[in-house]
XYZ file of C-alpha atoms in Angstrom:
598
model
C 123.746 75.206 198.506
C 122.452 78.765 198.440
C 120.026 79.947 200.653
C 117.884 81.487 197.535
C 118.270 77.793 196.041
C 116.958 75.545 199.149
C 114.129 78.017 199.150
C 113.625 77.712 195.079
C 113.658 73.862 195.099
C 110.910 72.374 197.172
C 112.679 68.954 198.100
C 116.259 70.674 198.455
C 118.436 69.964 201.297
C 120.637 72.317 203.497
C 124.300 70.714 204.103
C 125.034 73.799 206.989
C 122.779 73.120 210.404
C 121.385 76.051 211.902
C 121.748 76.044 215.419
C 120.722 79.245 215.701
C 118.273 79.174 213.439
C 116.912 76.088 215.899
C 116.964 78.802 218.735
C 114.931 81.246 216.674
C 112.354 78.330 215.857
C 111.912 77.964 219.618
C 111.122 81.521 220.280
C 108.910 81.927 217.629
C 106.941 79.395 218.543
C 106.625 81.039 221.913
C 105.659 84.637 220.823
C 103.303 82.755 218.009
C 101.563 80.485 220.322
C 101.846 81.909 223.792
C 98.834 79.438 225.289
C 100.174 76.526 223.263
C 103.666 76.389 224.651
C 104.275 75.133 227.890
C 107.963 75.224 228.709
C 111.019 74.985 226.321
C 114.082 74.066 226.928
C 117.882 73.172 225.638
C 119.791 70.087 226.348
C 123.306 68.850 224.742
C 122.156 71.223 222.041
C 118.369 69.777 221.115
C 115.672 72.475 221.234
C 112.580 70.937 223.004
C 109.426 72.726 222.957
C 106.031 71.194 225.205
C 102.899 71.723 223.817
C 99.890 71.369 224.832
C 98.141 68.253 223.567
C 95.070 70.341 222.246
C 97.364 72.560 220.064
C 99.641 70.227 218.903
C 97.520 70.104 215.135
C 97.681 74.022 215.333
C 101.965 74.207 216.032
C 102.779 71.450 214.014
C 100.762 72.752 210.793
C 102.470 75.949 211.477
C 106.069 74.475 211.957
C 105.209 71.993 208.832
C 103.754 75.188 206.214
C 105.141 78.742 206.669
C 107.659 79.469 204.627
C 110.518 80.491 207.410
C 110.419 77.441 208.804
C 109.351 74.421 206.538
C 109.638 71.214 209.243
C 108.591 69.075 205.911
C 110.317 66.119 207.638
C 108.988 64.005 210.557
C 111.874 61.824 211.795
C 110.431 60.136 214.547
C 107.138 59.891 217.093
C 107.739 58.099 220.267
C 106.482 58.435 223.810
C 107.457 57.668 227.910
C 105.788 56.763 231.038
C 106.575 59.214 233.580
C 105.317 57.124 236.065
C 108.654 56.818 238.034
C 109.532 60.419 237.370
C 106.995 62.139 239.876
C 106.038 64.511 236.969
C 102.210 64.114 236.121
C 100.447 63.355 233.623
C 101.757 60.209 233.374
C 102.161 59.826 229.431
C 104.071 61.976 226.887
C 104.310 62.073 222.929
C 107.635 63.404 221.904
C 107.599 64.319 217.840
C 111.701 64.551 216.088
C 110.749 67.296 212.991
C 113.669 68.209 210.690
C 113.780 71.188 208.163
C 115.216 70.102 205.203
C 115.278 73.631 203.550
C 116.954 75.174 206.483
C 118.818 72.065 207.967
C 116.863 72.648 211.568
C 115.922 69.720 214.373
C 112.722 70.863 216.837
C 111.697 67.889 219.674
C 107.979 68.559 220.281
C 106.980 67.236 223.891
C 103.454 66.431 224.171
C 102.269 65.976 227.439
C 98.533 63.884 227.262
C 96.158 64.301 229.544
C 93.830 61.805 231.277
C 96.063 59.075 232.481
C 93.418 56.543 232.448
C 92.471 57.199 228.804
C 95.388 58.879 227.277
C 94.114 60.672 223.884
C 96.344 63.004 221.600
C 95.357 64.171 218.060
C 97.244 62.507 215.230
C 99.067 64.212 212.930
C 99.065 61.483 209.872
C 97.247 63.891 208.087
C 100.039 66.418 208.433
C 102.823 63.477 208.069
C 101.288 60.219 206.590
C 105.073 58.681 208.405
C 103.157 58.946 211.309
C 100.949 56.186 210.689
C 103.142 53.195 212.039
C 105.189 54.945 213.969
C 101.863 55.977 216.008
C 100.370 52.707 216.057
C 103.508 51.838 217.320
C 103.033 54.002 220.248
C 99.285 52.791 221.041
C 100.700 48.538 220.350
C 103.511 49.504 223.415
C 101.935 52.129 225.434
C 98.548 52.479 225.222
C 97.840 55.930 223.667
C 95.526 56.415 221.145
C 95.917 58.772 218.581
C 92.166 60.794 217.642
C 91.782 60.985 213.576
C 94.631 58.101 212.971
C 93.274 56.507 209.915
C 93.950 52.631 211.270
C 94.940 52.695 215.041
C 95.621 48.748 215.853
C 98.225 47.000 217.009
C 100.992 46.743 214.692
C 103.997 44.392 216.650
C 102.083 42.350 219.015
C 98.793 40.172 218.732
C 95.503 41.761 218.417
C 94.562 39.872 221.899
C 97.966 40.865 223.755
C 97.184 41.504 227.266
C 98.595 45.067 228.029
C 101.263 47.634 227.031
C 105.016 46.246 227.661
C 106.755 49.735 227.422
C 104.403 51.120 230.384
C 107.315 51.320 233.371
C 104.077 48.913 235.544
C 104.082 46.191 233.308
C 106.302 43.245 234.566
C 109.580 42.083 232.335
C 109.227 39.144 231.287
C 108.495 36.926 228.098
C 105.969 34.431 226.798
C 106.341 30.460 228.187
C 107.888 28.504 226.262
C 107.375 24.569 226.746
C 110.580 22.926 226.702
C 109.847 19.758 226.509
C 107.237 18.165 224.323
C 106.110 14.455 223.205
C 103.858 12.979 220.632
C 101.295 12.900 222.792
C 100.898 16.779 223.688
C 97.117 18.279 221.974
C 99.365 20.199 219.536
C 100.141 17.717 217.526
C 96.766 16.213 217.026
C 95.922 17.679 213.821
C 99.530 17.340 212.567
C 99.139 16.660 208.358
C 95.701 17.877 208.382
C 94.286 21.468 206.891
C 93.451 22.707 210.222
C 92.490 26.111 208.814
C 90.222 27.601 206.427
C 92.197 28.099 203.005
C 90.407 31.786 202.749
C 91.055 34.397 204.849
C 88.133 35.191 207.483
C 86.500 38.493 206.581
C 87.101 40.067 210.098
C 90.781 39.367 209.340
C 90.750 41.437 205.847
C 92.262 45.057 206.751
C 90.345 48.034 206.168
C 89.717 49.060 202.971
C 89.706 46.011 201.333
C 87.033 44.783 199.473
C 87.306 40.896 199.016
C 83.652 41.004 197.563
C 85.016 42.816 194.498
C 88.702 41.784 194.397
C 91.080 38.742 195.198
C 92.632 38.957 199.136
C 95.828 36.699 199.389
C 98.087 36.354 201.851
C 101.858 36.297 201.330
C 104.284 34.770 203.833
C 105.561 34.988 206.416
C 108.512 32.941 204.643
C 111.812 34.140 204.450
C 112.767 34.145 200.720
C 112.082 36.914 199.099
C 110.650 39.001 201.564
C 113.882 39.216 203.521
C 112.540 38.187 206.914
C 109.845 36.845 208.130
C 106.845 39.326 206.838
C 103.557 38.493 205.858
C 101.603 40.381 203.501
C 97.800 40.739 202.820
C 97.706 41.681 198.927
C 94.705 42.944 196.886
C 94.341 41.721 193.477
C 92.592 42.646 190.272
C 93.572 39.480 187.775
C 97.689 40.135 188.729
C 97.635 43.899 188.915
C 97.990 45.073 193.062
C 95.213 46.755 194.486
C 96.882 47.374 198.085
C 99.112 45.749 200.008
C 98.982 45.887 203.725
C 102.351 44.193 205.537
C 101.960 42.590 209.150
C 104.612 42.448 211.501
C 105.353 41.043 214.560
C 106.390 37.545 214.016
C 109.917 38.087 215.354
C 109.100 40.805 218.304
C 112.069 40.937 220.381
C 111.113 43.317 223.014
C 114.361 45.219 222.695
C 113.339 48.465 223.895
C 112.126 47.274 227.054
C 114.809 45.303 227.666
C 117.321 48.361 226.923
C 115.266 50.006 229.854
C 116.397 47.296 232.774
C 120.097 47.195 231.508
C 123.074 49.385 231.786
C 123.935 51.127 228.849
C 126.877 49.800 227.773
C 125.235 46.701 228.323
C 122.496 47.770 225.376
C 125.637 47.676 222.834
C 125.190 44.132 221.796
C 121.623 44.244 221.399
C 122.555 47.032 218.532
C 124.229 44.281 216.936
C 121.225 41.721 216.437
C 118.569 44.570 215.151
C 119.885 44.301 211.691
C 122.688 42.208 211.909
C 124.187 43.382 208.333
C 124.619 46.818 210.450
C 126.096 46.067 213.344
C 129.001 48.852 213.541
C 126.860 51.241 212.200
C 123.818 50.144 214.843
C 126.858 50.236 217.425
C 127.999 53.518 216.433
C 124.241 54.947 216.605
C 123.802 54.132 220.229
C 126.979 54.759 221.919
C 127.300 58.570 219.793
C 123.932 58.812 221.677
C 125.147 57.782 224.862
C 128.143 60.092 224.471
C 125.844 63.105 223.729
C 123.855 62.344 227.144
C 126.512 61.905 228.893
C 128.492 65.207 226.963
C 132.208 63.509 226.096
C 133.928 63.492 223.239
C 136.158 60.432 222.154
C 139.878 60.538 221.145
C 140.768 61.512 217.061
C 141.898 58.111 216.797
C 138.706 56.485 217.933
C 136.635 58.150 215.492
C 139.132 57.735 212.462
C 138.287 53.830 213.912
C 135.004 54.613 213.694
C 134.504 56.039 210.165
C 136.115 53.116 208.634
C 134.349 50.500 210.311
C 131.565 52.099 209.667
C 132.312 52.283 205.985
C 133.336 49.020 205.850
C 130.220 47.760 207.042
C 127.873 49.999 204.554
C 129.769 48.161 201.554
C 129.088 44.594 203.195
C 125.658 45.944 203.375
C 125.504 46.702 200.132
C 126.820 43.606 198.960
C 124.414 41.264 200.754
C 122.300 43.590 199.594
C 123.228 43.327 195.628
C 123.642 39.350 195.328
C 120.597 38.485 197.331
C 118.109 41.156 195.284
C 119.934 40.227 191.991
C 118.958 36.473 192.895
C 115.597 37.281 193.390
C 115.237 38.897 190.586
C 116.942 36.623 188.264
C 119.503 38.947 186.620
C 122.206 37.143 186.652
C 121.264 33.998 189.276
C 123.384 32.753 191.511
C 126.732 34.195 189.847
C 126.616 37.693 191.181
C 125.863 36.575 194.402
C 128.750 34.422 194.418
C 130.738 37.093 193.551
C 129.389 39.414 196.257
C 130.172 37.160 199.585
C 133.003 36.759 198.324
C 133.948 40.511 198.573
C 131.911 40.439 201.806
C 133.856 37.811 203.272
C 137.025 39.491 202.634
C 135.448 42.623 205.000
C 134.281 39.787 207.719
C 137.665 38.749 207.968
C 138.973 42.241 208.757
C 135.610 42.817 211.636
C 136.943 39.000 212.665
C 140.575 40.542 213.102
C 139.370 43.432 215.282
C 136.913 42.170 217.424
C 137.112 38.661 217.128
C 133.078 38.356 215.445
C 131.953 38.884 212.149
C 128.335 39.432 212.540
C 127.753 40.743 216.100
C 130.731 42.226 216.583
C 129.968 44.930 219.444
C 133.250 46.339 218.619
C 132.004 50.275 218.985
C 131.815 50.782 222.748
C 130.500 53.631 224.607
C 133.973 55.750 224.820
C 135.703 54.802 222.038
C 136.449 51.365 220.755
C 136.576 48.316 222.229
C 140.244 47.353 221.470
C 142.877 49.166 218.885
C 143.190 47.664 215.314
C 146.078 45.059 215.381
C 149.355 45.994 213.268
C 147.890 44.174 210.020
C 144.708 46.243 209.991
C 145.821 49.258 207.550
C 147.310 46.732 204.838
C 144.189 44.592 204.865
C 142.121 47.320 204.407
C 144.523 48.600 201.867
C 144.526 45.769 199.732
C 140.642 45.679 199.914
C 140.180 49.119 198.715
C 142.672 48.211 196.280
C 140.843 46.105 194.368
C 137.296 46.545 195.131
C 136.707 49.091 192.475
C 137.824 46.779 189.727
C 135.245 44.079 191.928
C 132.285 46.997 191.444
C 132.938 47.303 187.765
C 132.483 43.761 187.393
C 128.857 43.737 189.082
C 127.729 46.494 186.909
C 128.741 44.818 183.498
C 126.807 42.188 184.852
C 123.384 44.458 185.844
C 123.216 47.729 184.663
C 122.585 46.953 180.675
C 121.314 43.563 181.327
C 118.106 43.193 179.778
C 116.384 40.887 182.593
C 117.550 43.304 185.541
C 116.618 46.315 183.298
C 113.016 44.943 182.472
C 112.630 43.812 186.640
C 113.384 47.427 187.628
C 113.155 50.636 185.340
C 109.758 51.505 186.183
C 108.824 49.366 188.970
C 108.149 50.767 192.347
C 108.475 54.138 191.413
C 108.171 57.027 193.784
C 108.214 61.022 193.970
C 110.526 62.924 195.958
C 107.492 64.482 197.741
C 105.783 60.855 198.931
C 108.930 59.849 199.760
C 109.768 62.668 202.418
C 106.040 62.922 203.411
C 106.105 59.143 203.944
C 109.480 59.605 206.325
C 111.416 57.567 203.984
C 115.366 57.976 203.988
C 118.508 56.225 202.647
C 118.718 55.091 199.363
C 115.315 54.982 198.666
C 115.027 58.792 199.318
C 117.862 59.689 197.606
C 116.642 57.738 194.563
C 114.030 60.371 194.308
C 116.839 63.068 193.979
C 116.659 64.638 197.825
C 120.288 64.519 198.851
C 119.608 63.790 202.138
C 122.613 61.716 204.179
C 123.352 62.609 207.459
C 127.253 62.148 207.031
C 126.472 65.473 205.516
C 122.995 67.102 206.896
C 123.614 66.601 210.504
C 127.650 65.153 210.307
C 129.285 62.786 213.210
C 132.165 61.099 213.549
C 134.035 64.141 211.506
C 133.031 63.090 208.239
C 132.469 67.089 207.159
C 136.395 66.687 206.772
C 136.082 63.721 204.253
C 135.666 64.713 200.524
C 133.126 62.779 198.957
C 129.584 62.061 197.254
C 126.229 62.272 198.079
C 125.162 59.770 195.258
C 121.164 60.481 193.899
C 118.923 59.505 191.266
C 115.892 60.719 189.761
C 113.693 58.483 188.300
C 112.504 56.964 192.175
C 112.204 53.005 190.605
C 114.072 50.057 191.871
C 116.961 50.770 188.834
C 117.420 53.838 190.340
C 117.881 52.191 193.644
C 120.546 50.115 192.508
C 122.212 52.853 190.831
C 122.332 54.991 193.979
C 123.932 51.808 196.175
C 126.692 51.100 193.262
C 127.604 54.799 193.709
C 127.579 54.550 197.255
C 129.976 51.781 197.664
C 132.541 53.693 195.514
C 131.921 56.327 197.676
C 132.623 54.395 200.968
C 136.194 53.150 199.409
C 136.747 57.384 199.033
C 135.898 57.544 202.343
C 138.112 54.680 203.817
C 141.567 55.734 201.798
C 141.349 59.167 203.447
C 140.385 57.707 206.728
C 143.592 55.620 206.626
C 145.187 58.638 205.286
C 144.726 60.690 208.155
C 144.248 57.908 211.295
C 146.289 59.333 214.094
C 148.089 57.672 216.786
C 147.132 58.021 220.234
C 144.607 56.394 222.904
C 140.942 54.488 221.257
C 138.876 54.797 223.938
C 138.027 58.023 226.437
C 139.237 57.887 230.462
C 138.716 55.300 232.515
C 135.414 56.737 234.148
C 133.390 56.106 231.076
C 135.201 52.781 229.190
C 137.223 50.140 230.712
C 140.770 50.898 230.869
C 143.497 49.015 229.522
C 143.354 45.255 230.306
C 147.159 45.332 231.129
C 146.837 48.309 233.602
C 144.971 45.817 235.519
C 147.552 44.142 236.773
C 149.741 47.670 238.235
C 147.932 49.871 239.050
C 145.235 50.111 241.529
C 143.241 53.177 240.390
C 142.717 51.618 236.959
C 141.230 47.959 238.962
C 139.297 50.629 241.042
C 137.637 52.279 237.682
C 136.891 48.782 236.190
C 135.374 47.317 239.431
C 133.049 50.231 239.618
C 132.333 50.524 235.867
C 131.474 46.997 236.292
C 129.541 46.929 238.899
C 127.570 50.404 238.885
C 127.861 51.400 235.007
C 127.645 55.105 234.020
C 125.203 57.589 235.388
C 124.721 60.246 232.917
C 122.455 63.198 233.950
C 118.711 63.776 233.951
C 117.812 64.904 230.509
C 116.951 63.496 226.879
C 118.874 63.562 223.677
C 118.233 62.354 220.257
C 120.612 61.189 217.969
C 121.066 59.642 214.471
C 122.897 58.537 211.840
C 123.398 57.297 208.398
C 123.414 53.580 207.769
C 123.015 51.667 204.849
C 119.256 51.530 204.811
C 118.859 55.041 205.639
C 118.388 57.068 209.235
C 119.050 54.884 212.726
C 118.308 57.277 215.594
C 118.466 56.689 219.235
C 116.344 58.828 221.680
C 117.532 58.226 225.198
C 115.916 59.526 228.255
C 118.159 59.476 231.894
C 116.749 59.572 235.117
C 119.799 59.697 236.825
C 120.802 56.195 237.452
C 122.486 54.014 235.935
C 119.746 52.310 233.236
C 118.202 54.383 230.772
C 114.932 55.298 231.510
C 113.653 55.574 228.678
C 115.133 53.666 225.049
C 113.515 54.383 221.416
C 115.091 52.703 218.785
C 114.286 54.887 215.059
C 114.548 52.229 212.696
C 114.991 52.749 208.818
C 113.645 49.188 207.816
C 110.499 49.883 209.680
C 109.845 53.550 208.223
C 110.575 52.684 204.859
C 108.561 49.513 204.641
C 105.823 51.724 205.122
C 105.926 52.669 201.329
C 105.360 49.334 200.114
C 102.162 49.590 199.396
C 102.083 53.073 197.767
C 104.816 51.987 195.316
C 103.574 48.537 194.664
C 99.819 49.592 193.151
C 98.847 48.629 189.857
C 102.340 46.538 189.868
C 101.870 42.760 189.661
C 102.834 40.447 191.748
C 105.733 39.836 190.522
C 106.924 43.226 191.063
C 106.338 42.691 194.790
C 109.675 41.050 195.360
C 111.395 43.873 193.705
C 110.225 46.399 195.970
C 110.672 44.469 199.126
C 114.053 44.106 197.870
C 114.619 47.601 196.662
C 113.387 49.162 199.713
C 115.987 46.374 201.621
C 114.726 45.399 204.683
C 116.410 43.643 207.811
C 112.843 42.034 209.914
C 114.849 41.766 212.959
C 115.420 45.659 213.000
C 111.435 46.097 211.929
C 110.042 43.829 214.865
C 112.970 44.804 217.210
C-alpha cells in the first residue's frame, strides 16, 4: 500500500516493516525526551527503549498520537523480577507497541521503583487492551498499576497468598487429597443448597448496579462458552447491560513452569494452551527460541513448517465452524458432522508425522522433529483436492440460511477503531476491515514468497466473522499447494548443537552420541538478552517474549495469548444484545480457556 494511503486511512496497515524506520523511532525518542530515556538498545533486531516510570504516560502518548509515528497498537504488557539478575530495582514493565500505519515494533522497558511497593502509571486510558493484560501483571507479580480503572486479580483467587511469577516464590501447586471417603466434612452438605441462590453484593463487580438491574451469573459450564468461563451479566428484562467474564478456573501456571525447564522442554506445554493450535503454538515458541538464540533452520524445515501450520489453521477453523453452527442452531448437528469429518482427515496426516493428533509437539526448536514419511505429499494432495468442493458445501448450508443469518448479521458488532484500541487481532479484527495478519505485517517462516489473501470484512458482526474464516480456509489450501510445490529436499532440523541429531547416527558415530548426551543433559544456552516474537494463528496474534540469563532455562517466559486479548471485547460487543446473543459472541470471538487461564 502507498505510503500517502496508510497515512489517508486511519485503520490501514503497512505490509513492508521498517526497520529503519524502528531505528529512527528510537532516536527520536531520545532527542524528544532526553530525561525520560534511560538507555536504548538493539537485540536480534528489537528496538528497546527504558523509560523512566514517571514519563512513561508522557512517551507513550507521544509514540501513540503524532503523526510520524502512530504506535495505535499495543501488542502486549508484561513484566520480570530482576531479582536474580543483580540489576536493581527489582521489577520491570516491558510494553510491545506496533505501528500499523508504518509497520514499526518499539519494546518500552519500564523500570519501577520502590521494590517494596512497586507503582507504575497505567496506560488503559491510552490503550483500553491494557486493562487485563495489567491486571494480569499485578494477579502474578505484584505491581500495581496507578489510574487502572479495576486493578484485581484476574487468574487466581481474590485470597491467593502471594505472586507466583516473583523468581522468591516457591514452585509448587495446590494439595490435592487423593484419597477421600464418605465420611470426609466435604460431603456433609452433599444434595443440599449450600449457597445463597443470589449473588452477595460484595461479589457484584464494579459498576454494577443490582439495585436497579438483574445480576446473573453464567457458568462456568463448558457448552457454549467453550471452556470453562463464568460470566457475571447485567440485565434490563433480556437486553445486556454489561458483562464482566471471570477466569481462572483452569490456571495452569504455565509461565512459571516454562521458567524452571529447559526450553525445548517448554515445547509440549505449547501444545496444551489451546490444543486446536498446537503446531501453530509450537511454531510460536521455538521461532522465538531461534531468534534468541540467532539460527536459522534449513528451507526444508520451514516448507514443513508452513504446511503444518496451515493444516492446523483449517482444523481450527473447522472445530471452529461445526461447534458455533451447533450452538447456534443453523443447521444442528449436520454441519458439525460434516466438519470432523474433514478434521479427522488432517488428524490423520499430524498422526502420520508425529505419531499424536492433538499434542503433537512435532515443531522442535531447530527444525522439525522427524521428516514427513514418503506418503505425506499425496495425503495432503488428496486433501487439498477435495476440500474446496467440502467448503462449498458448508456455505450452502450457512451463508443464506435464514436461522444462521438472523443469529449473526448484526450481532456483536464492532468498529475497526474499538477493535485495535481494545488489542483485538485475528479474525475478529479483520472482520472490521484492518488487514492485519502477520504472515504478511511482520512475515516468518517465508510466507512473503507465498501468493495469497488477506481475507476482511466490514460490517464487524459475527456473519462477518464467519465470512472472514470461510475465506481463510480457502486461503490456507493456496497456501499448502505452493508449499508442496516448492518443498525442497535436504536436512529438517539445524546442527546437532541446537536439535538432536539423527537417531541412526547414534549408533556410528561418536560426536553425534556426544551432541545428544549433552543436549540432553545441559539443553541450550542462548545469550543474555530478550526477544519478542509472534505469529499468526487461527485466533489471531500468539507471541512469545523470552528473557535469557545465560543458562540453560529461560529466565523469564510470557506467553501473548489471542483468546485472552480478544475475550476482552465481550462485553463491549454484547450491550444491549440479549442473552441469547451471548453465545454468539463467545463463539464468534472463538475462544480456547486453556490458552486464557494458561
Amino acid at each position: 500500500m502507498p505510503l500517502e494511503q496508510v497515512l489517508d486511512t486511519p485503520t490501514a496497515v503497512s505490509y513492508t516493516p521498517d526497520y529503519e524506520g524502528e531505528r529512527a523511532v528510537v532516536e527520536t525518542l531520545r532527542q524528544r525526551f532526553p530525561d525520560a530515556v534511560l538507555a536504548t538498545e538493539e537485540f536480534r533486531g528489537d528496538q528497546v527503549v527504558t523509560v523512566r516510570a514517571d514519563r512513561l504516560l508522557d512517551v507513550a502518548r507521544f509514540l501513540r498520537d503524532d503523526p510520524e509515528l502512530r504506535f495505535n497498537y499495543l501488542v502486549d504488557v508484561t513484566s520480570y523480577d530482576r531479582l536474580h539478575l543483580g540489576e536493581t530495582p527489582r521489577f520491570a514493565t516491558v510494553y510491545q507497541l506496533h505501528s500499523m500505519p508504518y509497520n514499526r515494533r518499539l519494546r518500552l522497558l519500564v523500570p519501577v521503583p520502590n521494590d517494596t511497593n512497586p507503582v507504575v502509571p497505567s496506560v488503559v486510558e491510552l490503550w483500553p487492551g491494557a486493562n487485563w493484560m495489567e491486571r494480569e501483571i499485578y494477579d502474578l507479580m505484584g505491581i500495581r498499576f496507578q489510574g487502572h480503572p479495576d486493578l484485581r486479580r484476574i487468574l487466581l483467587p481474590h485470597n491467593w497468598d502471594g505472586h507466583p511469577l516473583r523468581k522468591d516464590y516457591p514452585l509448587g501447586s495446590e494439595p490435592v487429597p487423593f484419597s477421600v471417603n464418605w465420611s470426609e466434612p466435604e460431603f456433609q452438605d452433599l444434595g443440599r443448597q449450600v449457597l445463597k441462590p443470589e449473588l452477595p453484593l460484595e461479589n457484584v463487580p464494579r459498576g454494577m448496579d443490582p439495585e436497579k438491574y438483574i445480576v446473573v451469573n453464567m457458568g462456568p459450564q463448558h457448552p457454549s462458552t467453550h471452556g470453562v468461563l463464568r460470566l457475571i451479566v447485567e440485565l434490563e428484562g433480556e437486553r445486556i447491560k454489561q458483562v464482566v467474564p471471570d477466569l481462572g478456573f483452569l490456571h495452569s501456571g504455565f509461565e512459571k513452569q516454562a521458567e524452571n525447564i529447559r526450553y525445548k522442554d517448554f515445547v509440549y506445554y505449547t501444545d496444551r494452551m489451546d490444543y486446536t493450535q498446537a503446531m501453530n503454538n509450537n511454531l510460536g515458541y521455538v521461532l522465538a527460541v531461534e531468534k534468541l538464540l540467532g539460527i536459522e533452520v534449513p528451507p526444508r524445515a520451514r516448507v514443513i513448517r508452513v504446511i503444518m501450520s496451515e493444516l492446523q489453521r483449517l482444523a481450527a477453523h473447522l472445530l471452529w465452524l461445526g461447534t458455533h453452527s451447533m450452538d447456534l442452531a443453523g443447521s444442528g448437528l449436520a454441519l458439525l458432522m460434516y466438519a470432523f469429518r474433514e478434521r479427522e482427515e488432517i488428524l490423520d496426516i499430524f498422526e502420520m508425522v508425529s505419531g499424536a493428533r492433538l499434542t503433537t509437539s512435532y515443531i522442535q526448536i531447530g527444525g522439525v522433529w522427524k521428516d514427513v514419511p514418503p506418503a505425506f505429499e499425496r495425503r495432503v494432495r488428496d486433501f487439498i483436492a477435495y476440500m474446496p468442493a467440502r467448503i462449498d458445501d458448508y456455505e450452502r448450508m450457512l451463508t443464506r440460511n435464514p436461522i444462521w443469518r438472523h443469529r449473526t448479521i448484526g450481532v456483536g458488532k464492532i468498529t475497526a477503531e474499538q477493535a485495535i484500541a481494545m488489542s483485538v487481532t485475528g479474525p475478529v479484527l479483520r472482520s472490521t476491515g484492518v488487514p492485519y495478519d502477520l504472515r504478511r505485517v511482520r512475515p516468518y517462516c517465508g510466507y512473503e514468497e507465498y501468493d495469497f489473501d488477506v481475507i476482511t470484512a466490514t460490517d464487524g458482526d459475527a456473519y462477518a466473522r464467519y465470512m472472514v474464516r470461510m475465506g481463510e480456509m480457502r486461503q490456507s489450501l493456496r497456501i499448502i499447494e505452493q508449499a508442496l510445490d516448492r518443498l525442497p529436499d535436504g536436512p529438517y532440523k539445524a546442527g546437532p548443537k541446537v536439535s538432536p541429531p539423527p537417531r541412526e547416527l547414534l549408533d556410528t558415530s561418536m560426536e553425534a552420541l556426544i551432541h545428544h548426551f549433552k543436549l540432553f543433559t545441559e539443553g541450550i544456552k542462548p545469550p543474555r538478552g530478550q526477544v519478542y516474537h509472534s505469529i499468526e494463528n487461527q485466533k489471531g496474534e500468539f507471541g512469545i517474549f523470552l528473557m535469557s540469563d545465560g543458562s540453560n532455562k529461560p529466565y523469564r517466559t510470557h506467553v501473548r495469548g489471542p483468546s485472552f486479548v480478544n475475550l476482552q471485547i465481550l462485553d463491549l460487543m454484547s450491550r444491549d444484545h440479549l442473552v441469547a446473543d451471548l453465545i454468539t459472541n463467545i463463539g464468534s470471538i472463538d475462544i480456547v480457556l486453556g490458552e486464557v487461564d494458561r
